[in-house]
mmCIF file of C-alpha atoms and ligand atoms in Angstrom:
data_model
loop_
_atom_site.group_PDB
_atom_site.id
_atom_site.type_symbol
_atom_site.label_atom_id
_atom_site.label_comp_id
_atom_site.label_asym_id
_atom_site.label_seq_id
_atom_site.Cartn_x
_atom_site.Cartn_y
_atom_site.Cartn_z
ATOM 1 C CA UNK R 1 -9.759 -12.458 -10.070
ATOM 2 C CA UNK R 2 -7.216 -11.809 -12.829
ATOM 3 C CA UNK R 3 -4.272 -9.734 -11.485
ATOM 4 C CA UNK R 4 -5.019 -7.538 -14.545
ATOM 5 C CA UNK R 5 -8.414 -6.935 -13.314
ATOM 6 C CA UNK R 6 -6.806 -5.778 -9.790
ATOM 7 C CA UNK R 7 -4.101 -3.374 -10.823
ATOM 8 C CA UNK R 8 -6.675 -0.220 -10.865
ATOM 9 C CA UNK R 9 -7.765 -1.211 -7.257
ATOM 10 C CA UNK R 10 -4.165 -1.057 -5.716
ATOM 11 C CA UNK R 11 -4.262 2.652 -5.335
ATOM 12 C CA UNK R 12 -5.174 2.205 -1.763
ATOM 13 C CA UNK R 13 -2.368 -0.064 -1.153
ATOM 14 C CA UNK R 14 0.699 1.232 0.577
ATOM 15 C CA UNK R 15 3.794 -0.622 1.199
ATOM 16 C CA UNK R 16 7.107 0.215 3.591
ATOM 17 C CA UNK R 17 10.140 -1.252 2.636
ATOM 18 C CA UNK R 18 13.637 -1.078 4.145
ATOM 19 C CA UNK R 19 16.463 -2.860 6.115
ATOM 20 C CA UNK R 20 15.971 -4.306 9.419
ATOM 21 C CA UNK R 21 15.874 -1.926 11.880
ATOM 22 C CA UNK R 22 14.810 0.832 9.655
ATOM 23 C CA UNK R 23 11.547 1.406 11.783
ATOM 24 C CA UNK R 24 9.201 0.231 9.177
ATOM 25 C CA UNK R 25 7.238 -1.753 11.810
ATOM 26 C CA UNK R 26 6.956 1.137 14.276
ATOM 27 C CA UNK R 27 5.762 3.422 11.391
ATOM 28 C CA UNK R 28 3.172 1.015 10.051
ATOM 29 C CA UNK R 29 1.640 0.946 13.748
ATOM 30 C CA UNK R 30 1.324 4.543 13.962
ATOM 31 C CA UNK R 31 0.158 5.272 10.544
ATOM 32 C CA UNK R 32 -2.615 2.773 10.900
ATOM 33 C CA UNK R 33 -3.801 4.454 14.150
ATOM 34 C CA UNK R 34 -3.362 8.032 12.385
ATOM 35 C CA UNK R 35 -5.682 7.298 9.563
ATOM 36 C CA UNK R 36 -8.154 5.375 11.754
ATOM 37 C CA UNK R 37 -8.266 8.298 13.899
ATOM 38 C CA UNK R 38 -8.947 10.499 10.839
ATOM 39 C CA UNK R 39 -11.982 8.443 10.101
ATOM 40 C CA UNK R 40 -10.314 6.661 7.327
ATOM 41 C CA UNK R 41 -10.678 2.931 7.300
ATOM 42 C CA UNK R 42 -7.302 1.111 7.580
ATOM 43 C CA UNK R 43 -5.958 -2.247 8.011
ATOM 44 C CA UNK R 44 -2.483 -2.936 8.544
ATOM 45 C CA UNK R 45 -0.452 -6.168 7.803
ATOM 46 C CA UNK R 46 2.876 -7.306 6.930
ATOM 47 C CA UNK R 47 5.221 -9.689 5.440
ATOM 48 C CA UNK R 48 5.971 -12.408 6.197
ATOM 49 C CA UNK R 49 2.561 -13.084 7.275
ATOM 50 C CA UNK R 50 1.130 -15.153 10.211
ATOM 51 C CA UNK R 51 -0.389 -17.547 7.531
ATOM 52 C CA UNK R 52 0.792 -21.027 7.422
ATOM 53 C CA UNK R 53 3.358 -20.179 4.832
ATOM 54 C CA UNK R 54 4.746 -17.239 6.723
ATOM 55 C CA UNK R 55 5.166 -19.150 10.054
ATOM 56 C CA UNK R 56 7.098 -21.607 7.811
ATOM 57 C CA UNK R 57 9.266 -18.525 6.973
ATOM 58 C CA UNK R 58 9.640 -17.691 10.259
ATOM 59 C CA UNK R 59 10.992 -20.674 11.329
ATOM 60 C CA UNK R 60 13.774 -20.370 8.844
ATOM 61 C CA UNK R 61 14.582 -16.827 9.548
ATOM 62 C CA UNK R 62 15.277 -17.966 13.382
ATOM 63 C CA UNK R 63 17.172 -20.828 12.211
ATOM 64 C CA UNK R 64 14.875 -23.570 13.435
ATOM 65 C CA UNK R 65 15.014 -25.113 9.697
ATOM 66 C CA UNK R 66 17.309 -25.145 7.130
ATOM 67 C CA UNK R 67 16.304 -24.201 3.289
ATOM 68 C CA UNK R 68 18.187 -23.480 0.502
ATOM 69 C CA UNK R 69 17.963 -19.870 -0.589
ATOM 70 C CA UNK R 70 15.974 -20.686 -3.680
ATOM 71 C CA UNK R 71 13.559 -22.518 -1.678
ATOM 72 C CA UNK R 72 12.942 -19.207 0.566
ATOM 73 C CA UNK R 73 12.409 -17.136 -2.689
ATOM 74 C CA UNK R 74 9.521 -19.408 -3.592
ATOM 75 C CA UNK R 75 8.263 -19.350 0.044
ATOM 76 C CA UNK R 76 8.060 -15.477 0.047
ATOM 77 C CA UNK R 77 6.197 -15.486 -3.146
ATOM 78 C CA UNK R 78 3.876 -18.124 -2.220
ATOM 79 C CA UNK R 79 3.096 -16.182 1.236
ATOM 80 C CA UNK R 80 2.809 -12.929 -0.781
ATOM 81 C CA UNK R 81 0.256 -14.764 -3.480
ATOM 82 C CA UNK R 82 -1.785 -16.067 -0.574
ATOM 83 C CA UNK R 83 -1.660 -12.671 1.295
ATOM 84 C CA UNK R 84 -2.809 -10.714 -1.829
ATOM 85 C CA UNK R 85 -5.408 -13.511 -2.891
ATOM 86 C CA UNK R 86 -6.509 -15.460 0.079
ATOM 87 C CA UNK R 87 -9.643 -14.851 2.419
ATOM 88 C CA UNK R 88 -9.606 -11.560 4.074
ATOM 89 C CA UNK R 89 -6.431 -10.744 2.067
ATOM 90 C CA UNK R 90 -4.948 -7.704 0.743
ATOM 91 C CA UNK R 91 -7.347 -7.520 -2.626
ATOM 92 C CA UNK R 92 -10.504 -8.491 -0.320
ATOM 93 C CA UNK R 93 -9.636 -5.569 2.249
ATOM 94 C CA UNK R 94 -9.315 -2.978 -0.853
ATOM 95 C CA UNK R 95 -12.181 -4.118 -2.146
ATOM 96 C CA UNK R 96 -14.144 -3.603 1.141
ATOM 97 C CA UNK R 97 -12.972 0.017 0.905
ATOM 98 C CA UNK R 98 -9.703 -0.108 3.465
ATOM 99 C CA UNK R 99 -6.627 1.275 2.949
ATOM 100 C CA UNK R 100 -4.254 -1.311 3.286
ATOM 101 C CA UNK R 101 -0.863 -0.840 4.600
ATOM 102 C CA UNK R 102 1.833 -3.549 4.516
ATOM 103 C CA UNK R 103 5.045 -3.719 6.200
ATOM 104 C CA UNK R 104 7.364 -5.326 3.152
ATOM 105 C CA UNK R 105 6.326 -6.639 -0.139
ATOM 106 C CA UNK R 106 8.102 -7.402 -3.410
ATOM 107 C CA UNK R 107 11.019 -5.255 -3.088
ATOM 108 C CA UNK R 108 11.754 -6.770 0.272
ATOM 109 C CA UNK R 109 12.192 -9.937 -2.006
ATOM 110 C CA UNK R 110 14.120 -8.415 -4.953
ATOM 111 C CA UNK R 111 16.644 -6.953 -2.183
ATOM 112 C CA UNK R 112 17.260 -9.734 -0.116
ATOM 113 C CA UNK R 113 16.587 -12.968 -2.193
ATOM 114 C CA UNK R 114 18.269 -11.229 -4.744
ATOM 115 C CA UNK R 115 21.367 -10.966 -2.770
ATOM 116 C CA UNK R 116 20.891 -14.646 -1.237
ATOM 117 C CA UNK R 117 19.842 -16.668 -4.497
ATOM 118 C CA UNK R 118 20.677 -14.442 -7.227
ATOM 119 C CA UNK R 119 18.464 -11.883 -9.124
ATOM 120 C CA UNK R 120 16.832 -14.177 -11.653
ATOM 121 C CA UNK R 121 14.468 -16.288 -9.475
ATOM 122 C CA UNK R 122 13.040 -13.468 -7.293
ATOM 123 C CA UNK R 123 12.700 -11.457 -10.400
ATOM 124 C CA UNK R 124 10.641 -13.840 -12.131
ATOM 125 C CA UNK R 125 8.393 -15.061 -9.085
ATOM 126 C CA UNK R 126 7.757 -11.306 -8.000
ATOM 127 C CA UNK R 127 6.928 -10.527 -11.841
ATOM 128 C CA UNK R 128 3.673 -11.674 -11.160
ATOM 129 C CA UNK R 129 2.815 -9.309 -7.971
ATOM 130 C CA UNK R 130 1.003 -5.859 -8.902
ATOM 131 C CA UNK R 131 2.775 -2.783 -7.947
ATOM 132 C CA UNK R 132 1.618 -1.053 -4.621
ATOM 133 C CA UNK R 133 -0.128 2.721 -5.168
ATOM 134 C CA UNK R 134 2.633 3.965 -2.797
ATOM 135 C CA UNK R 135 5.505 2.704 -1.301
ATOM 136 C CA UNK R 136 7.528 4.325 1.284
ATOM 137 C CA UNK R 137 11.586 3.203 1.270
ATOM 138 C CA UNK R 138 13.159 3.879 4.655
ATOM 139 C CA UNK R 139 16.948 4.691 3.976
ATOM 140 C CA UNK R 140 19.281 4.200 6.463
ATOM 141 C CA UNK R 141 22.981 2.994 6.981
ATOM 142 C CA UNK R 142 23.309 -0.664 7.662
ATOM 143 C CA UNK R 143 25.412 -0.037 10.690
ATOM 144 C CA UNK R 144 22.969 1.906 12.210
ATOM 145 C CA UNK R 145 20.098 -0.395 11.774
ATOM 146 C CA UNK R 146 22.031 -3.468 13.153
ATOM 147 C CA UNK R 147 22.861 -1.664 16.087
ATOM 148 C CA UNK R 148 19.086 -1.058 16.792
ATOM 149 C CA UNK R 149 18.117 -4.511 15.971
ATOM 150 C CA UNK R 150 20.897 -6.158 18.288
ATOM 151 C CA UNK R 151 19.516 -3.875 21.147
ATOM 152 C CA UNK R 152 16.185 -5.236 21.200
ATOM 153 C CA UNK R 153 15.919 -8.967 20.407
ATOM 154 C CA UNK R 154 17.460 -12.133 18.908
ATOM 155 C CA UNK R 155 19.068 -12.144 15.622
ATOM 156 C CA UNK R 156 17.505 -13.877 12.527
ATOM 157 C CA UNK R 157 19.454 -15.234 9.776
ATOM 158 C CA UNK R 158 19.883 -11.918 7.582
ATOM 159 C CA UNK R 159 20.542 -9.654 10.402
ATOM 160 C CA UNK R 160 24.381 -9.784 9.643
ATOM 161 C CA UNK R 161 25.887 -6.203 9.155
ATOM 162 C CA UNK R 162 27.907 -7.600 6.007
ATOM 163 C CA UNK R 163 24.623 -9.097 4.570
ATOM 164 C CA UNK R 164 22.641 -5.870 5.125
ATOM 165 C CA UNK R 165 25.130 -3.771 3.554
ATOM 166 C CA UNK R 166 24.629 -6.003 0.361
ATOM 167 C CA UNK R 167 20.801 -5.224 0.707
ATOM 168 C CA UNK R 168 21.070 -1.917 1.200
ATOM 169 C CA UNK R 169 22.689 -1.672 -1.912
ATOM 170 C CA UNK R 170 20.302 -3.746 -4.074
ATOM 171 C CA UNK R 171 17.315 -1.755 -2.472
ATOM 172 C CA UNK R 172 18.540 1.251 -3.797
ATOM 173 C CA UNK R 173 19.076 -0.293 -7.196
ATOM 174 C CA UNK R 174 15.905 -1.792 -7.088
ATOM 175 C CA UNK R 175 14.117 1.392 -5.768
ATOM 176 C CA UNK R 176 15.517 3.125 -8.843
ATOM 177 C CA UNK R 177 14.503 0.665 -11.510
ATOM 178 C CA UNK R 178 10.962 0.499 -9.922
ATOM 179 C CA UNK R 179 10.528 4.310 -9.993
ATOM 180 C CA UNK R 180 11.607 4.301 -13.560
ATOM 181 C CA UNK R 181 9.145 1.707 -14.386
ATOM 182 C CA UNK R 182 6.316 3.840 -12.671
ATOM 183 C CA UNK R 183 6.201 3.010 -9.117
ATOM 184 C CA UNK R 184 5.312 5.608 -6.790
ATOM 185 C CA UNK R 185 8.185 5.279 -3.844
ATOM 186 C CA UNK R 186 8.763 7.975 -1.442
ATOM 187 C CA UNK R 187 12.209 7.900 0.412
ATOM 188 C CA UNK R 188 11.936 8.241 4.145
ATOM 189 C CA UNK R 189 15.083 9.536 6.211
ATOM 190 C CA UNK R 190 14.845 6.620 8.755
ATOM 191 C CA UNK R 191 17.458 8.325 11.098
ATOM 192 C CA UNK R 192 15.154 11.208 11.783
ATOM 193 C CA UNK R 193 13.064 11.328 15.012
ATOM 194 C CA UNK R 194 10.165 8.816 15.008
ATOM 195 C CA UNK R 195 7.497 11.642 15.457
ATOM 196 C CA UNK R 196 8.949 13.476 13.015
ATOM 197 C CA UNK R 197 8.923 10.562 10.696
ATOM 198 C CA UNK R 198 5.434 9.680 11.637
ATOM 199 C CA UNK R 199 4.184 13.213 10.669
ATOM 200 C CA UNK R 200 5.891 13.081 7.056
ATOM 201 C CA UNK R 201 4.354 9.885 6.188
ATOM 202 C CA UNK R 202 0.952 10.870 7.491
ATOM 203 C CA UNK R 203 0.893 13.879 5.643
ATOM 204 C CA UNK R 204 2.461 12.286 2.543
ATOM 205 C CA UNK R 205 -0.253 9.643 2.825
ATOM 206 C CA UNK R 206 -3.199 12.058 3.347
ATOM 207 C CA UNK R 207 -2.123 14.021 0.510
ATOM 208 C CA UNK R 208 -1.801 10.967 -1.752
ATOM 209 C CA UNK R 209 -5.158 9.735 -0.595
ATOM 210 C CA UNK R 210 -6.755 12.806 -1.446
ATOM 211 C CA UNK R 211 -5.834 12.366 -4.980
ATOM 212 C CA UNK R 212 -7.253 8.783 -5.398
HETATM 213 P P1 TMP T 301 10.394 -8.383 9.496
HETATM 214 O O1 TMP T 301 11.701 -8.433 10.378
HETATM 215 O O2 TMP T 301 10.047 -7.202 8.922
HETATM 216 O O3 TMP T 301 9.193 -9.070 10.393
HETATM 217 O O4 TMP T 301 10.821 -9.563 8.254
HETATM 218 C C1 TMP T 301 11.310 -10.440 8.480
HETATM 219 C C2 TMP T 301 12.667 -10.798 7.572
HETATM 220 O O5 TMP T 301 12.405 -11.251 6.211
HETATM 221 C C3 TMP T 301 13.449 -9.718 7.242
HETATM 222 O O6 TMP T 301 14.935 -9.918 7.674
HETATM 223 C C4 TMP T 301 13.368 -9.365 5.769
HETATM 224 C C5 TMP T 301 13.070 -10.393 5.379
HETATM 225 N N1 TMP T 301 12.189 -10.577 4.187
HETATM 226 C C6 TMP T 301 12.805 -11.401 3.044
HETATM 227 O O7 TMP T 301 14.108 -11.536 2.963
HETATM 228 N N2 TMP T 301 12.011 -11.250 1.556
HETATM 229 C C7 TMP T 301 10.684 -10.862 1.876
HETATM 230 O O8 TMP T 301 10.163 -10.620 0.563
HETATM 231 C C8 TMP T 301 10.197 -10.516 2.881
HETATM 232 C C9 TMP T 301 8.875 -9.924 3.042
HETATM 233 C C10 TMP T 301 10.882 -10.377 4.124
#
């Protein structure tokens, strides 16, 4: 299916974005179960994916494989393309009538790869991907986010406070730019209690989906 044909079908594609440790993964699971509980078919997914392209990226993130930052930008774009267009991918799920909620998408590449390989390549590669209907940007200071991450797992290559500070600035810039280009992006205060954030997101989503 041509990308032009798919844009109108992306209304029910909802994306969570934010620094590592900002809580997107926790909230994604909660939103999926709240939507399902309300009788709304919802499919939760994430990038990098568990597809072969995403598995290769995970090995690079863990430091098991080395790759030039530009290669990493291409890999994220390849994984995203397969995630959108592949079997049981985002577009197919949307066509089946599901709400698709995704942990990370284009803005992650613009923020992270924009800082690690320069803005030009990720900007070009991601120009091919259609905007989600709704995005949530989880805003948090990098120091607090990194404290959370360090408590719970082994660190990946980007999970260094100095890098996250640069990603945070780039995220803010990209969010403004995309909003100006017509993307609908809600900002979430990611330092609020988990249950409060869950309620905020769920009610914003219900209101948004009711407009659909
Ligand atoms: P996760 O921690 O949300 O599973 O994401 C894995 C890491 O990959 C995280 O540090 C953000 C990074 N990432 C990018 O650098 N570019 C991207 O396009 C995506 C989707 C993730």
